[in-house]
Amino acid sequence: MILIKNGFVYTIDKKTNRQNSLRSASFNKMDVLIDDNLIVKVANTIDENCETIDAHDKYVFPGFIDLHTHLRDPGQTNKEDIYSGTRAAAKGGWTTVCAMPNTDPVVDNISTVEYLKRKAKDIGACKVLVIGAMTKKSEGKEIAEIANMLESGIIAVSDDGNCIQNTKIMYNVMKYVSKFNIPIIDHCEDYFLSGKGQVNSGRMSTKLGLSGIPALAEEIVISRDIMLSESTGCRLHIAHISTKKSVELIRQAKAKGVKITTEVTPHHLLLNENECVNFDTNTKVKPPLRTQDDVDACLTGLLDGTIDFIATDHAPHSDFEKEKEFSIAPYGINSLETAFAALYSGLVLKDKISLSFLIGKLSTSPAHFLQLNCGAIEEGMAADITISDLQKDICFTPDTMMSKSNNTPYLNKSLKGRITKTICEGNTTWEDRD
Amino acid sequence: MNSTNIPSHSHGKDFVGRNLFDLDDWSAEDIQVVLEATKIMKEVNKRDYKKLPTLRGKTVCTLFFENSTRTLMSFELAADRLSADIVRFSANASSLHKGESLQDTVYTVDAMGIDLYIIRHSYPGSPQLVNKYTGKPVLNAGDGPHAHPTQALLDIFSIWERTGTLKGLKITIVGDIAHSRVVRSNLIGMKKMGAEVTICGPSTLMPGYMEEVYGCKVEHDLKTALKDADAVMGLRMQLERQSEGLFPSLEEYSKLFTLSSETMKYAKKDALILHPGPMNRGVEILPDIADSKQSVILEQVTNGVAVRMALLFLILGGKM
């Protein structure tokens, strides 16, 4: 048994409806008792003669849950693998990550799903849930063996990184998936419009002479998907939303009762296109960093419930891949380790959102979405717990990154909100020794 | 040697060791110093003996990853005239074809002992990378559609030499704005020197937010754009843009946007005509205008050598 004493514990208001994703929460000084892999007691004072963690002046959160992680395993393990990726996750306070299938080979069949599950169980430092591909090799041509993968426990399907351009194929995929109770997660991008785009189409692309990715490239596909979801009844989850109009489209669709959900990344909540001005390839990402207007709209959408939760789109790339001319560097931001500190420093400390709201969007809401027995610190819940010293700085240097890669715009920068300990199913997966 | 006087700094900011990625980081005062220095260099170039010993022992490397005739010749001639050693890296004959990255290429070249780099590359931001990799000053000789600051400086010089100032001048730039590094650098530089700039071209070749980013005027009608212009610059229409579906035909393009004695009537009488070259005669400019008395197109080429001499002189700390 493990006892966490004297911390400020994230407490969901019991009076509100569990199904309501806007449940309110607060922090109360409480003790938390863990037995094996479950939380067995939460009370004002617990006395138990067992291993005790002093969380005095610290905050105790339910472990974070990331719906959008690129672990790069199998096949791209120069960037990341299950060992490093799950340790980066643990350091960032995550206890569950969902692995995107665009690896090499693509996770489009049972054996790859089983490989990921087994490897994660053997060497992982957090729970890894598997997302299967929508189409074979994510080529957007033939439907993958989704029912088979479902038997192996995939939690969603996605061709993330690719966007099915052929509407008929997308229609068929959604019609097929509509009979299973899983969502499809779509990376929305019209490739004719985005072309060779490097940054947001706007002031920055004009200024830097880089080709732009217009907001329209995302919005047109979201519009299409909404109509396809209405027609097929398929659960639709829009990945990494980035524009004001996209937020508005989803707001309207939700009002109409479409089965649609969406996520936003930390970088689309915190950074705008101006970050790209010095050709820093760590700011090159898809969808691109947009305008401040878009950033503000994403935050509004998160606050009013249009956007369901935050997901990282953790996309590691090796130094040698990112240390290139902007135009040929790969897209992606390394985010698992920086996400909480960046969001805490950039939003909570600036009074834009409350800490409890942030934790809800990192843990409670995604847990609800995935129907997991976590996301709250309550009796009977999984013992997935993240403890943070909010006063303490954290600096992200190549030496201290647990990820194999360093491609974050926060590299060598200091932020507030350090994760001091992460517990996943009762096991300590991260312990800050600094 | 004449008692010429080129300051080594402007407003306390030393020129020695500076980069020229674009004109953003160069103030109006800096640009003014470059113009004055260019004037001196131009005089040197008119002499029988066109050479100064000032950069003896310095090694300048031209890294050209993209084809160029005039800019490469102009830079190499400029370095030659100042007695610097020149080593040329040209992409066609290099290990780039063996898959070597820019980073490794630059590390390799730098190991040979280079004092300054001049780079042309099709990717925006490449000059910044060369500086990051080597710590040596870098002159941008054109990076994709991003910037071409030495071209802008020679354009500004070509106007300034004739008019004495750019303050209050109305300058109109016509053509494919979207793919033009020349126009972007010129907008920054000309605005800094006090000119009012209008840009004109088809809407599919006009990037968004130009007014906001550069403080210029945007027109899509040539006659309106040319009205009362003191100087007019045509831009090269890259012929492959037609197949990219950005305009229907060269004929229709030239009907709407060609600079001719007909359309130039809308500009001021004797308005200067500029073109960064190479020209597509009959497309963006007609011979009657390109070869007219008002045209400074060949003068631009002459001035290009002098501007580049001035920059090398200032950045490598030349002495008169």
XYZ file of C-alpha atoms in Angstrom, chain A residues 58-382:
325
model
C 2.231 19.729 -3.776
C -0.717 19.053 -6.038
C -2.107 15.585 -6.639
C -3.723 15.007 -10.017
C -5.234 12.004 -11.718
C -2.655 10.799 -14.272
C -2.919 12.521 -17.648
C -4.338 10.686 -20.647
C -3.136 11.477 -24.155
C -5.283 10.474 -27.083
C -2.683 11.474 -29.649
C 0.877 10.200 -29.271
C 3.383 9.170 -31.900
C 5.607 6.576 -30.264
C 7.347 5.888 -33.620
C 7.583 2.212 -32.773
C 7.904 0.049 -34.864
C 10.212 1.261 -37.576
C 11.118 4.837 -36.705
C 12.959 4.151 -33.490
C 15.686 6.687 -34.208
C 13.036 9.262 -33.236
C 11.382 7.450 -30.329
C 10.423 3.982 -29.199
C 8.093 2.518 -26.641
C 10.753 2.570 -23.946
C 11.715 6.246 -24.396
C 8.269 7.487 -25.377
C 6.530 6.060 -22.332
C 9.290 7.438 -20.095
C 8.863 10.864 -21.654
C 5.159 10.420 -20.937
C 5.756 9.468 -17.303
C 8.047 12.458 -16.819
C 5.325 14.699 -18.214
C 2.710 13.266 -15.858
C 0.975 10.991 -18.360
C -0.182 7.560 -17.258
C -1.997 6.574 -20.459
C -1.066 7.350 -24.030
C -2.789 6.288 -27.239
C -0.317 5.300 -29.921
C -0.987 6.582 -33.408
C -0.659 3.903 -36.094
C 1.429 5.762 -38.708
C 4.564 3.783 -37.959
C 6.641 1.619 -40.258
C 4.906 -0.748 -40.814
C 1.570 0.903 -40.201
C -0.508 -0.565 -37.375
C -3.189 -1.976 -39.651
C -3.395 -5.593 -38.518
C -3.608 -7.712 -35.380
C 0.032 -8.686 -35.223
C 1.262 -5.095 -35.047
C -1.384 -4.259 -32.463
C -0.233 -7.247 -30.412
C 3.416 -6.242 -30.827
C 2.695 -2.799 -29.399
C 0.624 -4.147 -26.531
C 3.209 -6.748 -25.560
C 6.160 -4.381 -25.794
C 4.351 -1.691 -23.844
C 3.479 -4.195 -21.136
C 7.056 -5.475 -20.971
C 9.021 -2.236 -20.991
C 6.542 0.644 -20.958
C 6.379 3.253 -18.222
C 2.720 4.047 -18.809
C -0.334 2.373 -20.234
C -0.343 2.306 -24.008
C -3.642 2.056 -25.834
C -3.493 1.284 -29.503
C -5.161 3.121 -32.354
C -5.463 1.094 -35.548
C -5.296 2.393 -39.091
C -8.526 3.122 -40.971
C -7.147 1.882 -44.260
C -4.441 -0.648 -45.097
C -1.011 1.017 -44.797
C -3.000 4.238 -44.232
C -2.978 4.582 -47.987
C -6.592 5.654 -48.157
C -7.518 2.845 -50.517
C -8.804 -0.283 -48.788
C -10.430 -0.545 -45.366
C -8.102 -2.112 -42.811
C -9.172 -5.189 -40.796
C -10.809 -3.032 -38.192
C -13.012 -5.687 -36.604
C -10.013 -7.971 -36.165
C -7.969 -5.191 -34.572
C -10.929 -4.373 -32.374
C -10.715 -7.891 -30.949
C -7.111 -7.120 -30.063
C -8.275 -4.061 -28.205
C -7.774 -0.985 -30.377
C -9.635 2.008 -29.000
C -10.102 3.975 -32.212
C -9.045 4.034 -35.838
C -7.131 6.769 -37.584
C -5.017 7.396 -40.672
C -3.373 10.303 -38.826
C -0.624 11.933 -40.800
C -2.586 11.038 -43.883
C -5.993 12.328 -44.755
C -8.240 10.273 -46.994
C -8.871 12.575 -49.941
C -11.320 10.342 -51.745
C -14.705 11.092 -50.226
C -16.219 7.804 -51.347
C -13.552 5.833 -49.499
C -13.976 7.993 -46.407
C -17.712 7.422 -46.612
C -17.197 3.657 -46.769
C -14.769 3.677 -43.833
C -17.191 5.666 -41.712
C -20.131 3.520 -42.699
C -18.132 0.404 -41.815
C -16.882 1.767 -38.493
C -20.331 3.076 -37.534
C -21.298 -0.484 -36.595
C -18.532 -0.679 -33.994
C -18.592 1.514 -30.947
C -15.300 3.264 -31.646
C -14.574 6.676 -33.076
C -12.593 7.423 -36.166
C -9.965 10.090 -35.560
C -9.409 12.199 -38.637
C -6.431 14.361 -39.511
C -8.256 16.927 -41.618
C -6.238 18.304 -44.495
C -7.076 18.889 -48.129
C -3.778 18.131 -49.836
C -4.568 20.175 -52.910
C -4.989 23.227 -50.719
C -2.107 22.545 -48.339
C 0.284 21.549 -51.141
C 3.892 21.978 -50.103
C 2.825 24.347 -47.339
C 5.350 24.935 -44.563
C 3.670 27.432 -42.254
C 0.245 28.970 -41.863
C -0.898 30.710 -44.980
C -1.004 34.319 -43.874
C 1.319 37.007 -42.622
C 4.144 34.607 -41.851
C 4.108 32.740 -45.164
C 4.038 36.092 -46.929
C 6.893 37.425 -44.853
C 9.119 34.356 -44.975
C 8.447 33.402 -48.581
C 7.459 29.931 -47.437
C 4.446 28.278 -48.986
C 1.408 28.429 -46.781
C -1.114 25.931 -45.479
C -4.442 27.745 -45.553
C -6.955 27.360 -42.737
C -9.335 26.304 -45.481
C -7.375 23.061 -45.999
C -8.509 21.943 -42.543
C -11.981 23.464 -42.530
C -13.128 21.982 -45.817
C -12.317 18.452 -44.670
C -13.965 19.011 -41.280
C -17.098 20.162 -43.113
C -16.975 17.066 -45.282
C -16.468 14.776 -42.290
C -19.358 16.338 -40.408
C -21.646 15.610 -43.329
C -20.308 12.074 -43.627
C -20.849 11.518 -39.914
C -24.414 12.781 -40.182
C -25.009 10.445 -43.075
C -23.326 7.330 -41.657
C -23.866 7.831 -37.924
C -20.162 7.150 -37.334
C -18.530 8.607 -34.222
C -16.163 11.275 -35.469
C -13.240 12.702 -33.564
C -11.355 15.564 -35.205
C -7.648 15.513 -34.414
C -5.589 18.586 -33.534
C -8.050 21.340 -34.412
C -6.289 24.606 -35.228
C -8.498 27.299 -36.724
C -11.252 29.602 -35.571
C -13.606 28.431 -38.300
C -12.938 24.777 -37.411
C -14.018 25.491 -33.838
C -17.144 27.166 -35.151
C -17.946 24.256 -37.488
C -17.712 21.795 -34.623
C -19.737 24.033 -32.329
C -22.532 24.090 -34.897
C -22.306 20.341 -35.532
C -22.522 19.588 -31.812
C -25.560 21.844 -31.532
C -27.190 19.823 -34.293
C -26.475 16.584 -32.441
C -23.740 15.206 -34.695
C -21.626 12.557 -32.912
C -18.518 14.667 -33.044
C -15.711 15.379 -30.608
C -12.409 17.149 -30.961
C -9.075 17.819 -29.327
C -6.556 20.638 -29.362
C -2.800 20.429 -28.843
C -0.886 22.475 -26.281
C 0.964 24.287 -29.060
C -2.219 25.366 -30.826
C -3.440 26.772 -27.500
C -0.200 28.563 -26.707
C 1.788 29.513 -29.777
C 1.011 31.454 -32.922
C 2.621 31.634 -36.357
C 5.030 34.364 -35.260
C 7.088 31.639 -33.588
C 8.271 30.606 -37.057
C 9.919 33.946 -37.819
C 13.474 32.708 -37.226
C 13.005 29.555 -39.282
C 13.167 27.426 -36.127
C 12.212 23.996 -37.460
C 10.955 23.038 -33.995
C 7.986 25.279 -34.766
C 7.203 23.430 -37.987
C 4.155 21.291 -37.408
C 0.956 20.127 -39.046
C -1.482 21.687 -38.767
C 0.742 24.767 -38.648
C 0.813 27.274 -35.811
C -1.944 29.677 -36.768
C -2.796 33.296 -35.943
C -3.416 34.649 -32.450
C -7.067 34.910 -33.433
C -7.119 31.160 -34.028
C -5.263 30.500 -30.775
C -7.832 32.581 -28.896
C -10.707 30.766 -30.619
C -9.251 27.389 -29.638
C -9.096 28.485 -26.015
C -12.674 29.765 -26.173
C -13.712 26.454 -27.702
C -11.980 24.547 -24.948
C -13.638 26.699 -22.305
C -17.156 26.367 -23.713
C -16.861 22.620 -24.272
C -16.740 22.694 -28.078
C -13.275 21.221 -27.799
C -13.486 18.157 -25.575
C -9.939 17.861 -24.305
C -6.254 18.480 -24.881
C -4.092 15.938 -26.717
C -0.393 16.397 -27.384
C 0.214 15.139 -30.919
C 3.650 14.290 -29.522
C 5.652 13.958 -32.734
C 9.326 13.348 -32.053
C 11.973 13.776 -34.765
C 15.728 13.339 -34.441
C 18.036 16.338 -34.349
C 19.571 15.415 -37.682
C 16.123 15.395 -39.257
C 15.087 18.750 -37.806
C 18.519 20.399 -38.291
C 17.692 21.120 -41.882
C 16.391 23.836 -44.096
C 12.861 24.694 -42.909
C 11.368 23.604 -46.224
C 12.621 20.020 -45.941
C 12.495 19.459 -42.176
C 9.738 17.103 -41.017
C 6.568 18.391 -39.351
C 6.073 17.759 -35.637
C 6.536 18.969 -32.086
C 7.803 16.901 -29.180
C 5.275 17.517 -26.454
C 4.788 14.859 -23.770
C 7.348 16.309 -21.376
C 6.550 19.973 -21.927
C 2.749 19.906 -22.187
C 1.745 20.328 -18.559
C 4.365 22.929 -17.677
C 3.666 24.865 -20.875
C -0.093 24.860 -20.304
C 0.253 25.644 -16.610
C 2.685 28.508 -17.246
C 0.940 29.807 -20.349
C -2.704 29.505 -19.343
C -3.199 28.900 -15.620
C -0.562 31.356 -14.402
C -1.940 33.928 -16.831
C -5.441 33.459 -15.395
C -6.896 32.245 -18.648
C -8.078 28.927 -17.212
C -8.145 27.410 -13.764
C -5.849 24.618 -12.699
C -8.765 22.264 -12.063
C -10.140 22.977 -15.539
C -6.752 22.174 -17.063
C -6.524 18.884 -15.187
C -10.039 18.041 -16.341
C -8.954 18.524 -19.937
C -5.768 16.492 -19.505
C -7.331 13.654 -17.566
C -11.031 13.564 -16.691
C -12.375 14.414 -20.136
C -10.155 12.041 -22.134
C -10.889 9.299 -19.569
C -14.577 9.897 -20.099
C -14.105 9.852 -23.877
C -12.268 6.522 -23.695
C -14.545 5.181 -20.949
C -11.547 4.377 -18.761
C -11.558 3.746 -15.050
C -9.323 6.726 -14.405
C -9.314 10.488 -14.695
C -10.416 11.042 -11.104
C -8.976 10.528 -7.641
C -11.743 8.504 -6.119
C -12.162 5.198 -4.423
C -12.118 2.363 -6.950
C -10.321 4.312 -9.637
C -7.022 3.137 -11.128
